[in-house]
Structures are given as C-alpha cells and as structure tokens.
C-alpha cells in the first residue's frame, strides 16, 4: 500500500511538471508558463499547493542546505583565489543576466559571446534564434528587475591551471515579460504580455579565466541541483597540494 501511494504521488508530480512546462522562448529556450493565469488555473494551483505542501517544505530545506554548502565552499575557495568570492560572482552573474537577455531580444548572441561559452551561445543562436527568424517569429523579452541570486551548487575543478571548468549553479528570480510573437501579424504564439516573477537556473563555468554562462534552465530544476550536493567531495580535497594562490 505504501509503495502504491508513492507511485501515485510520483505520477501526479510528473503530470504537473508536464502540464506546466514552459513554452519555448526566452534565453535558454524557456519562458514562464501561463497555465495558471486563468481563474480556474489559479484554483487548480491552490489545490496543488495544498496537496504538495509537505514536499514543497522538504524541497525548501534541501535548497537552503545546498545554498549554505555552496556559500561555505565558495568562501573557502575565495581564500585561495579571489575569483571565487561570492560577491564578485554575483556581480558577474547580474551582468551576464542583463546582457544575455539584451542579446536575445536583438536576435544576435554574438554581441554577448564574451559572456557565454562558445558552444552555448552558438547552440542557442542556431537552435532557437535563427530558427525563429526563418519562421517569422520574434521573442519579446523585457527584464524589469532582478532581485535574488542564490547559489545552489558549486563544483571546483582543479585539473587545469586557473581552475578551468569549475562551475557554479545559480537560481535567479526576476520580474520580466517574455513571449513569442509573429513579426507580421503581431499575434502572440507562446506566453503572454505582462510582467511576472520568473525563476531560472543559470550555470556559470570558468572558461579562459572568466565566469561565463554555459546553461540556462527552468526553475523547477533547482531541487535537482540541490540534491547533487551530497555527491560532492570535501572542498579541501579539490585543492592540489593545498597551495594558496593569493
């Protein structure tokens, strides 16, 4: 009976994620879902929140635990190299966030290529922006403000000089308007007008000595990254010889 209940919860949870999965638009190919903007949509949302409240509380504490671990490890590494100072990373993340959105709306990510890894910006340009341009579509993406940057996962890699390929995964919450529109008819294909709070997960990788955007995903994946923390080694063990650089 217990296993049956677990299976039911899993099926329901998966159904929810399928129903509210973002439409393709916005940096990373994601746009805030409009599934719950109608009256009945809001009623369903309230019901789902009540049903899944225990799971949501558990996820909240798991994310808090992951955030504390990421901040702790970054503080340790900041003593080795100031590049890992959280304040500096957060400022870099803010710059990347606004610049990438600007490049996305201009349909040309080459203008912000210094802020993204080569593979990622070229992939996004080809898979989304160039494709939409051929189809006569344009993504309207306006950011009013960003208020919260939360580190979820920090992985230090010391296989190469300069800590290349180290990554930090950050949850970013911002108030933004994001929808896909037909250029000729002005008809909205996906999403809706109006600003809403949106959470996205941004991965930053040290590439040629700089933190660059290497992935952008939907906010629902925050808990998946938080759960990866238990697989991380002690941060001290990732420093070859324990040498201090600064």
JSON list of C-alpha atoms in Angstrom, two decimals:
[
{"chain": "A", "resi": 1, "resn": "UNK", "atom": "CA", "xyz": [0.00, 0.00, 0.00]},
{"chain": "A", "resi": 2, "resn": "UNK", "atom": "CA", "xyz": [2.82, 2.38, 0.90]},
{"chain": "A", "resi": 3, "resn": "UNK", "atom": "CA", "xyz": [4.59, 1.72, -2.41]},
{"chain": "A", "resi": 4, "resn": "UNK", "atom": "CA", "xyz": [1.33, 2.28, -4.27]},
{"chain": "A", "resi": 5, "resn": "UNK", "atom": "CA", "xyz": [0.90, 5.69, -2.66]},
{"chain": "A", "resi": 6, "resn": "UNK", "atom": "CA", "xyz": [4.46, 6.63, -3.57]},
{"chain": "A", "resi": 7, "resn": "UNK", "atom": "CA", "xyz": [3.87, 5.64, -7.20]},
{"chain": "A", "resi": 8, "resn": "UNK", "atom": "CA", "xyz": [0.66, 7.71, -7.28]},
{"chain": "A", "resi": 9, "resn": "UNK", "atom": "CA", "xyz": [2.47, 10.77, -5.92]},
{"chain": "A", "resi": 10, "resn": "UNK", "atom": "CA", "xyz": [5.24, 10.38, -8.48]},
{"chain": "A", "resi": 11, "resn": "UNK", "atom": "CA", "xyz": [2.77, 10.06, -11.35]},
{"chain": "A", "resi": 12, "resn": "UNK", "atom": "CA", "xyz": [0.84, 13.13, -10.20]},
{"chain": "A", "resi": 13, "resn": "UNK", "atom": "CA", "xyz": [4.04, 15.13, -9.77]},
{"chain": "A", "resi": 14, "resn": "UNK", "atom": "CA", "xyz": [5.26, 14.19, -13.23]},
{"chain": "A", "resi": 15, "resn": "UNK", "atom": "CA", "xyz": [1.88, 15.13, -14.69]},
{"chain": "A", "resi": 16, "resn": "UNK", "atom": "CA", "xyz": [2.13, 18.56, -13.09]},
{"chain": "A", "resi": 17, "resn": "UNK", "atom": "CA", "xyz": [5.57, 19.18, -14.50]},
{"chain": "A", "resi": 18, "resn": "UNK", "atom": "CA", "xyz": [4.40, 18.12, -17.96]},
{"chain": "A", "resi": 19, "resn": "UNK", "atom": "CA", "xyz": [1.36, 20.38, -17.81]},
{"chain": "A", "resi": 20, "resn": "UNK", "atom": "CA", "xyz": [3.20, 23.48, -16.65]},
{"chain": "A", "resi": 21, "resn": "UNK", "atom": "CA", "xyz": [6.42, 23.00, -18.60]},
{"chain": "A", "resi": 22, "resn": "UNK", "atom": "CA", "xyz": [7.44, 26.36, -20.07]},
{"chain": "A", "resi": 23, "resn": "UNK", "atom": "CA", "xyz": [6.87, 27.07, -23.73]},
{"chain": "A", "resi": 24, "resn": "UNK", "atom": "CA", "xyz": [9.95, 27.52, -25.87]},
{"chain": "A", "resi": 25, "resn": "UNK", "atom": "CA", "xyz": [11.17, 31.13, -25.76]},
{"chain": "A", "resi": 26, "resn": "UNK", "atom": "CA", "xyz": [13.46, 33.34, -23.68]},
{"chain": "A", "resi": 27, "resn": "UNK", "atom": "CA", "xyz": [17.18, 32.76, -23.04]},
{"chain": "A", "resi": 28, "resn": "UNK", "atom": "CA", "xyz": [17.76, 29.04, -22.75]},
{"chain": "A", "resi": 29, "resn": "UNK", "atom": "CA", "xyz": [14.60, 28.37, -24.74]},
{"chain": "A", "resi": 30, "resn": "UNK", "atom": "CA", "xyz": [12.38, 28.81, -21.66]},
{"chain": "A", "resi": 31, "resn": "UNK", "atom": "CA", "xyz": [9.50, 31.16, -20.96]},
{"chain": "A", "resi": 32, "resn": "UNK", "atom": "CA", "xyz": [7.26, 31.43, -17.92]},
{"chain": "A", "resi": 33, "resn": "UNK", "atom": "CA", "xyz": [4.20, 29.21, -18.20]},
{"chain": "A", "resi": 34, "resn": "UNK", "atom": "CA", "xyz": [0.79, 30.87, -18.46]},
{"chain": "A", "resi": 35, "resn": "UNK", "atom": "CA", "xyz": [-1.07, 27.72, -17.41]},
{"chain": "A", "resi": 36, "resn": "UNK", "atom": "CA", "xyz": [-2.18, 29.23, -14.09]},
{"chain": "A", "resi": 37, "resn": "UNK", "atom": "CA", "xyz": [-3.11, 32.75, -15.21]},
{"chain": "A", "resi": 38, "resn": "UNK", "atom": "CA", "xyz": [-6.83, 31.97, -15.68]},
{"chain": "A", "resi": 39, "resn": "UNK", "atom": "CA", "xyz": [-9.35, 31.81, -12.81]},
{"chain": "A", "resi": 40, "resn": "UNK", "atom": "CA", "xyz": [-9.61, 28.02, -12.91]},
{"chain": "A", "resi": 41, "resn": "UNK", "atom": "CA", "xyz": [-5.88, 27.77, -13.37]},
{"chain": "A", "resi": 42, "resn": "UNK", "atom": "CA", "xyz": [-5.39, 29.63, -10.09]},
{"chain": "A", "resi": 43, "resn": "UNK", "atom": "CA", "xyz": [-7.91, 27.37, -8.34]},
{"chain": "A", "resi": 44, "resn": "UNK", "atom": "CA", "xyz": [-6.01, 24.31, -9.54]},
{"chain": "A", "resi": 45, "resn": "UNK", "atom": "CA", "xyz": [-2.72, 25.89, -8.47]},
{"chain": "A", "resi": 46, "resn": "UNK", "atom": "CA", "xyz": [-4.01, 26.48, -4.92]},
{"chain": "A", "resi": 47, "resn": "UNK", "atom": "CA", "xyz": [-5.23, 22.87, -4.73]},
{"chain": "A", "resi": 48, "resn": "UNK", "atom": "CA", "xyz": [-1.89, 21.55, -5.92]},
{"chain": "A", "resi": 49, "resn": "UNK", "atom": "CA", "xyz": [-0.02, 23.70, -3.41]},
{"chain": "A", "resi": 50, "resn": "UNK", "atom": "CA", "xyz": [-2.13, 22.26, -0.57]},
{"chain": "A", "resi": 51, "resn": "UNK", "atom": "CA", "xyz": [-1.59, 18.69, -1.77]},
{"chain": "A", "resi": 52, "resn": "UNK", "atom": "CA", "xyz": [2.14, 19.03, -2.25]},
{"chain": "A", "resi": 53, "resn": "UNK", "atom": "CA", "xyz": [2.88, 21.33, 0.68]},
{"chain": "A", "resi": 54, "resn": "UNK", "atom": "CA", "xyz": [4.91, 18.68, 2.59]},
{"chain": "A", "resi": 55, "resn": "UNK", "atom": "CA", "xyz": [7.06, 18.04, -0.48]},
{"chain": "A", "resi": 56, "resn": "UNK", "atom": "CA", "xyz": [7.49, 21.77, -1.07]},
{"chain": "A", "resi": 57, "resn": "UNK", "atom": "CA", "xyz": [8.64, 22.27, 2.52]},
{"chain": "A", "resi": 58, "resn": "UNK", "atom": "CA", "xyz": [11.12, 19.41, 2.17]},
{"chain": "A", "resi": 59, "resn": "UNK", "atom": "CA", "xyz": [12.45, 20.89, -1.08]},
{"chain": "A", "resi": 60, "resn": "UNK", "atom": "CA", "xyz": [12.77, 24.31, 0.56]},
{"chain": "A", "resi": 61, "resn": "UNK", "atom": "CA", "xyz": [15.02, 22.96, 3.29]},
{"chain": "A", "resi": 62, "resn": "UNK", "atom": "CA", "xyz": [17.04, 20.91, 0.80]},
{"chain": "A", "resi": 63, "resn": "UNK", "atom": "CA", "xyz": [17.68, 24.04, -1.27]},
{"chain": "A", "resi": 64, "resn": "UNK", "atom": "CA", "xyz": [18.63, 26.00, 1.85]},
{"chain": "A", "resi": 65, "resn": "UNK", "atom": "CA", "xyz": [21.09, 23.28, 2.80]},
{"chain": "A", "resi": 66, "resn": "UNK", "atom": "CA", "xyz": [22.56, 23.30, -0.71]},
{"chain": "A", "resi": 67, "resn": "UNK", "atom": "CA", "xyz": [22.86, 27.10, -0.64]},
{"chain": "A", "resi": 68, "resn": "UNK", "atom": "CA", "xyz": [24.72, 27.01, 2.68]},
{"chain": "A", "resi": 69, "resn": "UNK", "atom": "CA", "xyz": [27.15, 24.39, 1.34]},
{"chain": "A", "resi": 70, "resn": "UNK", "atom": "CA", "xyz": [27.77, 26.38, -1.85]},
{"chain": "A", "resi": 71, "resn": "UNK", "atom": "CA", "xyz": [28.42, 29.60, 0.08]},
{"chain": "A", "resi": 72, "resn": "UNK", "atom": "CA", "xyz": [30.70, 27.79, 2.53]},
{"chain": "A", "resi": 73, "resn": "UNK", "atom": "CA", "xyz": [32.79, 26.21, -0.24]},
{"chain": "A", "resi": 74, "resn": "UNK", "atom": "CA", "xyz": [32.98, 29.49, -2.15]},
{"chain": "A", "resi": 75, "resn": "UNK", "atom": "CA", "xyz": [34.24, 31.26, 0.99]},
{"chain": "A", "resi": 76, "resn": "UNK", "atom": "CA", "xyz": [36.94, 28.63, 1.34]},
{"chain": "A", "resi": 77, "resn": "UNK", "atom": "CA", "xyz": [37.98, 28.97, -2.30]},
{"chain": "A", "resi": 78, "resn": "UNK", "atom": "CA", "xyz": [37.92, 32.77, -2.11]},
{"chain": "A", "resi": 79, "resn": "UNK", "atom": "CA", "xyz": [40.84, 32.47, 0.32]},
{"chain": "A", "resi": 80, "resn": "UNK", "atom": "CA", "xyz": [42.69, 30.57, -2.38]},
{"chain": "A", "resi": 81, "resn": "UNK", "atom": "CA", "xyz": [41.65, 32.73, -5.32]},
{"chain": "A", "resi": 82, "resn": "UNK", "atom": "CA", "xyz": [39.50, 35.92, -5.20]},
{"chain": "A", "resi": 83, "resn": "UNK", "atom": "CA", "xyz": [37.79, 34.76, -8.38]},
{"chain": "A", "resi": 84, "resn": "UNK", "atom": "CA", "xyz": [35.58, 32.62, -6.14]},
{"chain": "A", "resi": 85, "resn": "UNK", "atom": "CA", "xyz": [34.36, 35.49, -3.97]},
{"chain": "A", "resi": 86, "resn": "UNK", "atom": "CA", "xyz": [30.56, 35.24, -3.97]},
{"chain": "A", "resi": 87, "resn": "UNK", "atom": "CA", "xyz": [30.07, 38.99, -4.22]},
{"chain": "A", "resi": 88, "resn": "UNK", "atom": "CA", "xyz": [32.19, 39.11, -7.39]},
{"chain": "A", "resi": 89, "resn": "UNK", "atom": "CA", "xyz": [30.43, 36.08, -8.84]},
{"chain": "A", "resi": 90, "resn": "UNK", "atom": "CA", "xyz": [27.04, 37.64, -8.12]},
{"chain": "A", "resi": 91, "resn": "UNK", "atom": "CA", "xyz": [28.01, 40.88, -9.85]},
{"chain": "A", "resi": 92, "resn": "UNK", "atom": "CA", "xyz": [29.27, 38.92, -12.84]},
{"chain": "A", "resi": 93, "resn": "UNK", "atom": "CA", "xyz": [26.02, 36.91, -12.88]},
{"chain": "A", "resi": 94, "resn": "UNK", "atom": "CA", "xyz": [23.96, 40.13, -12.89]},
{"chain": "A", "resi": 95, "resn": "UNK", "atom": "CA", "xyz": [25.94, 41.50, -15.82]},
{"chain": "A", "resi": 96, "resn": "UNK", "atom": "CA", "xyz": [25.55, 38.23, -17.72]},
{"chain": "A", "resi": 97, "resn": "UNK", "atom": "CA", "xyz": [21.83, 38.08, -16.95]},
{"chain": "A", "resi": 98, "resn": "UNK", "atom": "CA", "xyz": [21.03, 41.50, -18.41]},
{"chain": "A", "resi": 99, "resn": "UNK", "atom": "CA", "xyz": [23.48, 41.29, -21.30]},
{"chain": "A", "resi": 100, "resn": "UNK", "atom": "CA", "xyz": [22.27, 37.87, -22.43]},
{"chain": "A", "resi": 101, "resn": "UNK", "atom": "CA", "xyz": [18.64, 39.00, -22.32]},
{"chain": "A", "resi": 102, "resn": "UNK", "atom": "CA", "xyz": [19.56, 42.06, -24.37]},
{"chain": "A", "resi": 103, "resn": "UNK", "atom": "CA", "xyz": [21.39, 39.94, -26.96]},
{"chain": "A", "resi": 104, "resn": "UNK", "atom": "CA", "xyz": [18.49, 37.50, -27.03]},
{"chain": "A", "resi": 105, "resn": "UNK", "atom": "CA", "xyz": [15.92, 40.20, -27.80]},
{"chain": "A", "resi": 106, "resn": "UNK", "atom": "CA", "xyz": [18.21, 41.63, -30.50]},
{"chain": "A", "resi": 107, "resn": "UNK", "atom": "CA", "xyz": [18.33, 38.12, -32.01]},
{"chain": "A", "resi": 108, "resn": "UNK", "atom": "CA", "xyz": [22.13, 38.19, -32.03]},
{"chain": "A", "resi": 109, "resn": "UNK", "atom": "CA", "xyz": [24.06, 36.42, -29.28]},
{"chain": "A", "resi": 110, "resn": "UNK", "atom": "CA", "xyz": [27.40, 37.05, -30.99]},
{"chain": "A", "resi": 111, "resn": "UNK", "atom": "CA", "xyz": [27.27, 40.52, -29.42]},
{"chain": "A", "resi": 112, "resn": "UNK", "atom": "CA", "xyz": [27.42, 38.91, -25.96]},
{"chain": "A", "resi": 113, "resn": "UNK", "atom": "CA", "xyz": [29.68, 36.00, -26.85]},
{"chain": "A", "resi": 114, "resn": "UNK", "atom": "CA", "xyz": [32.27, 37.14, -24.29]},
{"chain": "A", "resi": 115, "resn": "UNK", "atom": "CA", "xyz": [29.72, 36.43, -21.57]},
{"chain": "A", "resi": 116, "resn": "UNK", "atom": "CA", "xyz": [28.79, 32.92, -22.72]},
{"chain": "A", "resi": 117, "resn": "UNK", "atom": "CA", "xyz": [30.77, 29.81, -23.58]},
{"chain": "A", "resi": 118, "resn": "UNK", "atom": "CA", "xyz": [31.34, 29.41, -27.31]},
{"chain": "A", "resi": 119, "resn": "UNK", "atom": "CA", "xyz": [29.35, 26.19, -27.57]},
{"chain": "A", "resi": 120, "resn": "UNK", "atom": "CA", "xyz": [26.37, 27.54, -25.65]},
{"chain": "A", "resi": 121, "resn": "UNK", "atom": "CA", "xyz": [25.84, 30.84, -27.44]},
{"chain": "A", "resi": 122, "resn": "UNK", "atom": "CA", "xyz": [26.30, 29.22, -30.85]},
{"chain": "A", "resi": 123, "resn": "UNK", "atom": "CA", "xyz": [23.89, 26.43, -29.89]},
{"chain": "A", "resi": 124, "resn": "UNK", "atom": "CA", "xyz": [21.24, 28.90, -28.69]},
{"chain": "A", "resi": 125, "resn": "UNK", "atom": "CA", "xyz": [21.67, 31.09, -31.77]},
{"chain": "A", "resi": 126, "resn": "UNK", "atom": "CA", "xyz": [21.22, 28.17, -34.15]},
{"chain": "A", "resi": 127, "resn": "UNK", "atom": "CA", "xyz": [18.60, 26.11, -32.30]},
{"chain": "A", "resi": 128, "resn": "UNK", "atom": "CA", "xyz": [16.30, 28.98, -31.34]},
{"chain": "A", "resi": 129, "resn": "UNK", "atom": "CA", "xyz": [17.02, 32.48, -32.68]},
{"chain": "A", "resi": 130, "resn": "UNK", "atom": "CA", "xyz": [17.95, 31.58, -36.27]},
{"chain": "A", "resi": 131, "resn": "UNK", "atom": "CA", "xyz": [15.09, 29.08, -36.44]},
{"chain": "A", "resi": 132, "resn": "UNK", "atom": "CA", "xyz": [12.54, 31.62, -35.20]},
{"chain": "A", "resi": 133, "resn": "UNK", "atom": "CA", "xyz": [13.81, 34.24, -37.63]},
{"chain": "A", "resi": 134, "resn": "UNK", "atom": "CA", "xyz": [13.19, 31.85, -40.52]},
{"chain": "A", "resi": 135, "resn": "UNK", "atom": "CA", "xyz": [9.68, 31.18, -39.19]},
{"chain": "A", "resi": 136, "resn": "UNK", "atom": "CA", "xyz": [8.90, 34.88, -38.87]},
{"chain": "A", "resi": 137, "resn": "UNK", "atom": "CA", "xyz": [8.84, 34.81, -35.07]},
{"chain": "A", "resi": 138, "resn": "UNK", "atom": "CA", "xyz": [10.45, 37.13, -32.54]},
{"chain": "A", "resi": 139, "resn": "UNK", "atom": "CA", "xyz": [10.91, 36.76, -28.80]},
{"chain": "A", "resi": 140, "resn": "UNK", "atom": "CA", "xyz": [9.87, 39.83, -26.79]},
{"chain": "A", "resi": 141, "resn": "UNK", "atom": "CA", "xyz": [11.92, 39.61, -23.62]},
{"chain": "A", "resi": 142, "resn": "UNK", "atom": "CA", "xyz": [11.99, 42.56, -21.21]},
{"chain": "A", "resi": 143, "resn": "UNK", "atom": "CA", "xyz": [13.53, 42.43, -17.73]},
{"chain": "A", "resi": 144, "resn": "UNK", "atom": "CA", "xyz": [12.21, 44.98, -15.24]},
{"chain": "A", "resi": 145, "resn": "UNK", "atom": "CA", "xyz": [14.31, 43.92, -12.27]},
{"chain": "A", "resi": 146, "resn": "UNK", "atom": "CA", "xyz": [16.18, 41.01, -10.75]},
{"chain": "A", "resi": 147, "resn": "UNK", "atom": "CA", "xyz": [16.09, 40.62, -7.01]},
{"chain": "A", "resi": 148, "resn": "UNK", "atom": "CA", "xyz": [17.52, 37.32, -5.91]},
{"chain": "A", "resi": 149, "resn": "UNK", "atom": "CA", "xyz": [20.65, 35.38, -6.79]},
{"chain": "A", "resi": 150, "resn": "UNK", "atom": "CA", "xyz": [21.03, 32.12, -4.86]},
{"chain": "A", "resi": 151, "resn": "UNK", "atom": "CA", "xyz": [23.92, 29.66, -5.33]},
{"chain": "A", "resi": 152, "resn": "UNK", "atom": "CA", "xyz": [22.65, 26.08, -5.46]},
{"chain": "A", "resi": 153, "resn": "UNK", "atom": "CA", "xyz": [25.75, 24.14, -6.41]},
{"chain": "A", "resi": 154, "resn": "UNK", "atom": "CA", "xyz": [29.46, 24.84, -6.61]},
{"chain": "A", "resi": 155, "resn": "UNK", "atom": "CA", "xyz": [31.84, 22.34, -8.16]},
{"chain": "A", "resi": 156, "resn": "UNK", "atom": "CA", "xyz": [35.53, 23.15, -8.02]},
{"chain": "A", "resi": 157, "resn": "UNK", "atom": "CA", "xyz": [37.73, 21.53, -10.64]},
{"chain": "A", "resi": 158, "resn": "UNK", "atom": "CA", "xyz": [41.48, 21.78, -10.44]},
{"chain": "A", "resi": 159, "resn": "UNK", "atom": "CA", "xyz": [42.51, 19.59, -13.36]},
{"chain": "A", "resi": 160, "resn": "UNK", "atom": "CA", "xyz": [43.85, 22.59, -15.29]},
{"chain": "A", "resi": 161, "resn": "UNK", "atom": "CA", "xyz": [45.62, 25.81, -14.36]},
{"chain": "A", "resi": 162, "resn": "UNK", "atom": "CA", "xyz": [43.34, 28.68, -13.38]},
{"chain": "A", "resi": 163, "resn": "UNK", "atom": "CA", "xyz": [40.59, 26.39, -12.03]},
{"chain": "A", "resi": 164, "resn": "UNK", "atom": "CA", "xyz": [39.17, 25.98, -15.54]},
{"chain": "A", "resi": 165, "resn": "UNK", "atom": "CA", "xyz": [35.80, 24.23, -15.87]},
{"chain": "A", "resi": 166, "resn": "UNK", "atom": "CA", "xyz": [34.78, 24.94, -12.26]},
{"chain": "A", "resi": 167, "resn": "UNK", "atom": "CA", "xyz": [31.04, 25.61, -12.18]},
{"chain": "A", "resi": 168, "resn": "UNK", "atom": "CA", "xyz": [28.52, 27.43, -10.03]},
{"chain": "A", "resi": 169, "resn": "UNK", "atom": "CA", "xyz": [24.78, 26.96, -10.49]},
{"chain": "A", "resi": 170, "resn": "UNK", "atom": "CA", "xyz": [22.66, 29.97, -9.50]},
{"chain": "A", "resi": 171, "resn": "UNK", "atom": "CA", "xyz": [18.92, 30.40, -9.08]},
{"chain": "A", "resi": 172, "resn": "UNK", "atom": "CA", "xyz": [17.88, 33.84, -10.39]},
{"chain": "A", "resi": 173, "resn": "UNK", "atom": "CA", "xyz": [14.47, 35.39, -9.74]},
{"chain": "A", "resi": 174, "resn": "UNK", "atom": "CA", "xyz": [13.45, 38.35, -11.86]},
{"chain": "A", "resi": 175, "resn": "UNK", "atom": "CA", "xyz": [10.38, 40.31, -12.85]},
{"chain": "A", "resi": 176, "resn": "UNK", "atom": "CA", "xyz": [10.11, 40.01, -16.60]},
{"chain": "A", "resi": 177, "resn": "UNK", "atom": "CA", "xyz": [7.87, 39.96, -19.65]},
{"chain": "A", "resi": 178, "resn": "UNK", "atom": "CA", "xyz": [8.58, 37.12, -22.03]},
{"chain": "A", "resi": 179, "resn": "UNK", "atom": "CA", "xyz": [6.57, 35.92, -25.03]},
{"chain": "A", "resi": 180, "resn": "UNK", "atom": "CA", "xyz": [6.96, 34.68, -28.60]},
{"chain": "A", "resi": 181, "resn": "UNK", "atom": "CA", "xyz": [5.28, 36.78, -31.29]},
{"chain": "A", "resi": 182, "resn": "UNK", "atom": "CA", "xyz": [4.68, 36.59, -35.03]},
{"chain": "A", "resi": 183, "resn": "UNK", "atom": "CA", "xyz": [6.51, 39.54, -36.62]},
{"chain": "A", "resi": 184, "resn": "UNK", "atom": "CA", "xyz": [3.95, 40.15, -39.36]},
{"chain": "A", "resi": 185, "resn": "UNK", "atom": "CA", "xyz": [0.64, 39.65, -37.54]},
{"chain": "A", "resi": 186, "resn": "UNK", "atom": "CA", "xyz": [1.88, 40.61, -34.04]},
{"chain": "A", "resi": 187, "resn": "UNK", "atom": "CA", "xyz": [-0.04, 37.58, -32.79]},
{"chain": "A", "resi": 188, "resn": "UNK", "atom": "CA", "xyz": [1.36, 36.02, -29.62]},
{"chain": "A", "resi": 189, "resn": "UNK", "atom": "CA", "xyz": [2.33, 32.42, -30.32]},
{"chain": "A", "resi": 190, "resn": "UNK", "atom": "CA", "xyz": [3.54, 31.43, -26.85]},
{"chain": "A", "resi": 191, "resn": "UNK", "atom": "CA", "xyz": [3.43, 33.13, -23.46]},
{"chain": "A", "resi": 192, "resn": "UNK", "atom": "CA", "xyz": [1.57, 36.34, -22.63]},
{"chain": "A", "resi": 193, "resn": "UNK", "atom": "CA", "xyz": [2.10, 40.07, -22.18]},
{"chain": "A", "resi": 194, "resn": "UNK", "atom": "CA", "xyz": [2.63, 41.48, -18.72]},
{"chain": "A", "resi": 195, "resn": "UNK", "atom": "CA", "xyz": [5.44, 41.22, -16.20]},
{"chain": "A", "resi": 196, "resn": "UNK", "atom": "CA", "xyz": [5.62, 38.24, -13.88]},
{"chain": "A", "resi": 197, "resn": "UNK", "atom": "CA", "xyz": [8.14, 36.80, -11.44]},
{"chain": "A", "resi": 198, "resn": "UNK", "atom": "CA", "xyz": [10.20, 34.09, -13.08]},
{"chain": "A", "resi": 199, "resn": "UNK", "atom": "CA", "xyz": [12.85, 31.78, -11.65]},
{"chain": "A", "resi": 200, "resn": "UNK", "atom": "CA", "xyz": [15.52, 30.39, -13.95]},
{"chain": "A", "resi": 201, "resn": "UNK", "atom": "CA", "xyz": [18.62, 28.32, -13.22]},
{"chain": "A", "resi": 202, "resn": "UNK", "atom": "CA", "xyz": [21.87, 29.63, -14.70]},
{"chain": "A", "resi": 203, "resn": "UNK", "atom": "CA", "xyz": [25.08, 27.64, -14.82]},
{"chain": "A", "resi": 204, "resn": "UNK", "atom": "CA", "xyz": [28.37, 29.54, -14.97]},
{"chain": "A", "resi": 205, "resn": "UNK", "atom": "CA", "xyz": [31.66, 27.93, -15.94]},
{"chain": "A", "resi": 206, "resn": "UNK", "atom": "CA", "xyz": [35.20, 29.28, -15.70]},
{"chain": "A", "resi": 207, "resn": "UNK", "atom": "CA", "xyz": [36.25, 29.49, -19.34]},
{"chain": "A", "resi": 208, "resn": "UNK", "atom": "CA", "xyz": [39.59, 31.08, -20.21]},
{"chain": "A", "resi": 209, "resn": "UNK", "atom": "CA", "xyz": [39.77, 32.57, -16.75]},
{"chain": "A", "resi": 210, "resn": "UNK", "atom": "CA", "xyz": [36.27, 34.13, -16.74]},
{"chain": "A", "resi": 211, "resn": "UNK", "atom": "CA", "xyz": [32.89, 33.08, -15.41]},
{"chain": "A", "resi": 212, "resn": "UNK", "atom": "CA", "xyz": [30.65, 32.54, -18.45]},
{"chain": "A", "resi": 213, "resn": "UNK", "atom": "CA", "xyz": [27.09, 31.33, -18.96]},
{"chain": "A", "resi": 214, "resn": "UNK", "atom": "CA", "xyz": [27.12, 27.68, -20.00]},
{"chain": "A", "resi": 215, "resn": "UNK", "atom": "CA", "xyz": [23.47, 26.72, -19.48]},
{"chain": "A", "resi": 216, "resn": "UNK", "atom": "CA", "xyz": [20.06, 28.23, -18.69]},
{"chain": "A", "resi": 217, "resn": "UNK", "atom": "CA", "xyz": [17.22, 26.03, -17.42]},
{"chain": "A", "resi": 218, "resn": "UNK", "atom": "CA", "xyz": [13.77, 26.31, -15.88]},
{"chain": "A", "resi": 219, "resn": "UNK", "atom": "CA", "xyz": [13.36, 26.97, -12.17]},
{"chain": "A", "resi": 220, "resn": "UNK", "atom": "CA", "xyz": [11.75, 23.58, -11.50]},
{"chain": "A", "resi": 221, "resn": "UNK", "atom": "CA", "xyz": [15.22, 22.01, -11.76]},
{"chain": "A", "resi": 222, "resn": "UNK", "atom": "CA", "xyz": [16.51, 23.85, -8.68]},
{"chain": "A", "resi": 223, "resn": "UNK", "atom": "CA", "xyz": [15.80, 20.90, -6.41]},
{"chain": "A", "resi": 224, "resn": "UNK", "atom": "CA", "xyz": [17.60, 18.51, -8.77]},
{"chain": "A", "resi": 225, "resn": "UNK", "atom": "CA", "xyz": [20.78, 20.55, -8.43]},
{"chain": "A", "resi": 226, "resn": "UNK", "atom": "CA", "xyz": [20.32, 20.88, -4.67]},
{"chain": "A", "resi": 227, "resn": "UNK", "atom": "CA", "xyz": [20.26, 17.09, -4.35]},
{"chain": "A", "resi": 228, "resn": "UNK", "atom": "CA", "xyz": [23.62, 16.81, -6.13]},
{"chain": "A", "resi": 229, "resn": "UNK", "atom": "CA", "xyz": [25.37, 18.42, -3.15]},
{"chain": "A", "resi": 230, "resn": "UNK", "atom": "CA", "xyz": [25.56, 15.11, -1.29]},
{"chain": "A", "resi": 231, "resn": "UNK", "atom": "CA", "xyz": [27.77, 13.74, -4.07]},
{"chain": "A", "resi": 232, "resn": "UNK", "atom": "CA", "xyz": [30.40, 16.47, -3.72]},
{"chain": "A", "resi": 233, "resn": "UNK", "atom": "CA", "xyz": [33.77, 15.75, -2.09]},
{"chain": "A", "resi": 234, "resn": "UNK", "atom": "CA", "xyz": [35.10, 17.96, 0.70]},
{"chain": "A", "resi": 235, "resn": "UNK", "atom": "CA", "xyz": [36.24, 21.21, -0.88]},
{"chain": "A", "resi": 236, "resn": "UNK", "atom": "CA", "xyz": [39.68, 20.86, 0.76]},
{"chain": "A", "resi": 237, "resn": "UNK", "atom": "CA", "xyz": [40.33, 17.68, -1.20]},
{"chain": "A", "resi": 238, "resn": "UNK", "atom": "CA", "xyz": [39.96, 19.52, -4.53]},
{"chain": "A", "resi": 239, "resn": "UNK", "atom": "CA", "xyz": [43.00, 21.72, -3.92]},
{"chain": "A", "resi": 240, "resn": "UNK", "atom": "CA", "xyz": [46.15, 20.13, -5.30]},
{"chain": "A", "resi": 241, "resn": "UNK", "atom": "CA", "xyz": [48.80, 20.33, -2.60]},
{"chain": "A", "resi": 242, "resn": "UNK", "atom": "CA", "xyz": [46.70, 22.80, -0.60]},
{"chain": "A", "resi": 243, "resn": "UNK", "atom": "CA", "xyz": [48.60, 25.73, -2.11]},
{"chain": "A", "resi": 244, "resn": "UNK", "atom": "CA", "xyz": [47.30, 29.23, -1.57]},
{"chain": "A", "resi": 245, "resn": "UNK", "atom": "CA", "xyz": [47.45, 31.47, -4.64]},
{"chain": "A", "resi": 246, "resn": "UNK", "atom": "CA", "xyz": [46.74, 34.97, -3.39]}
]
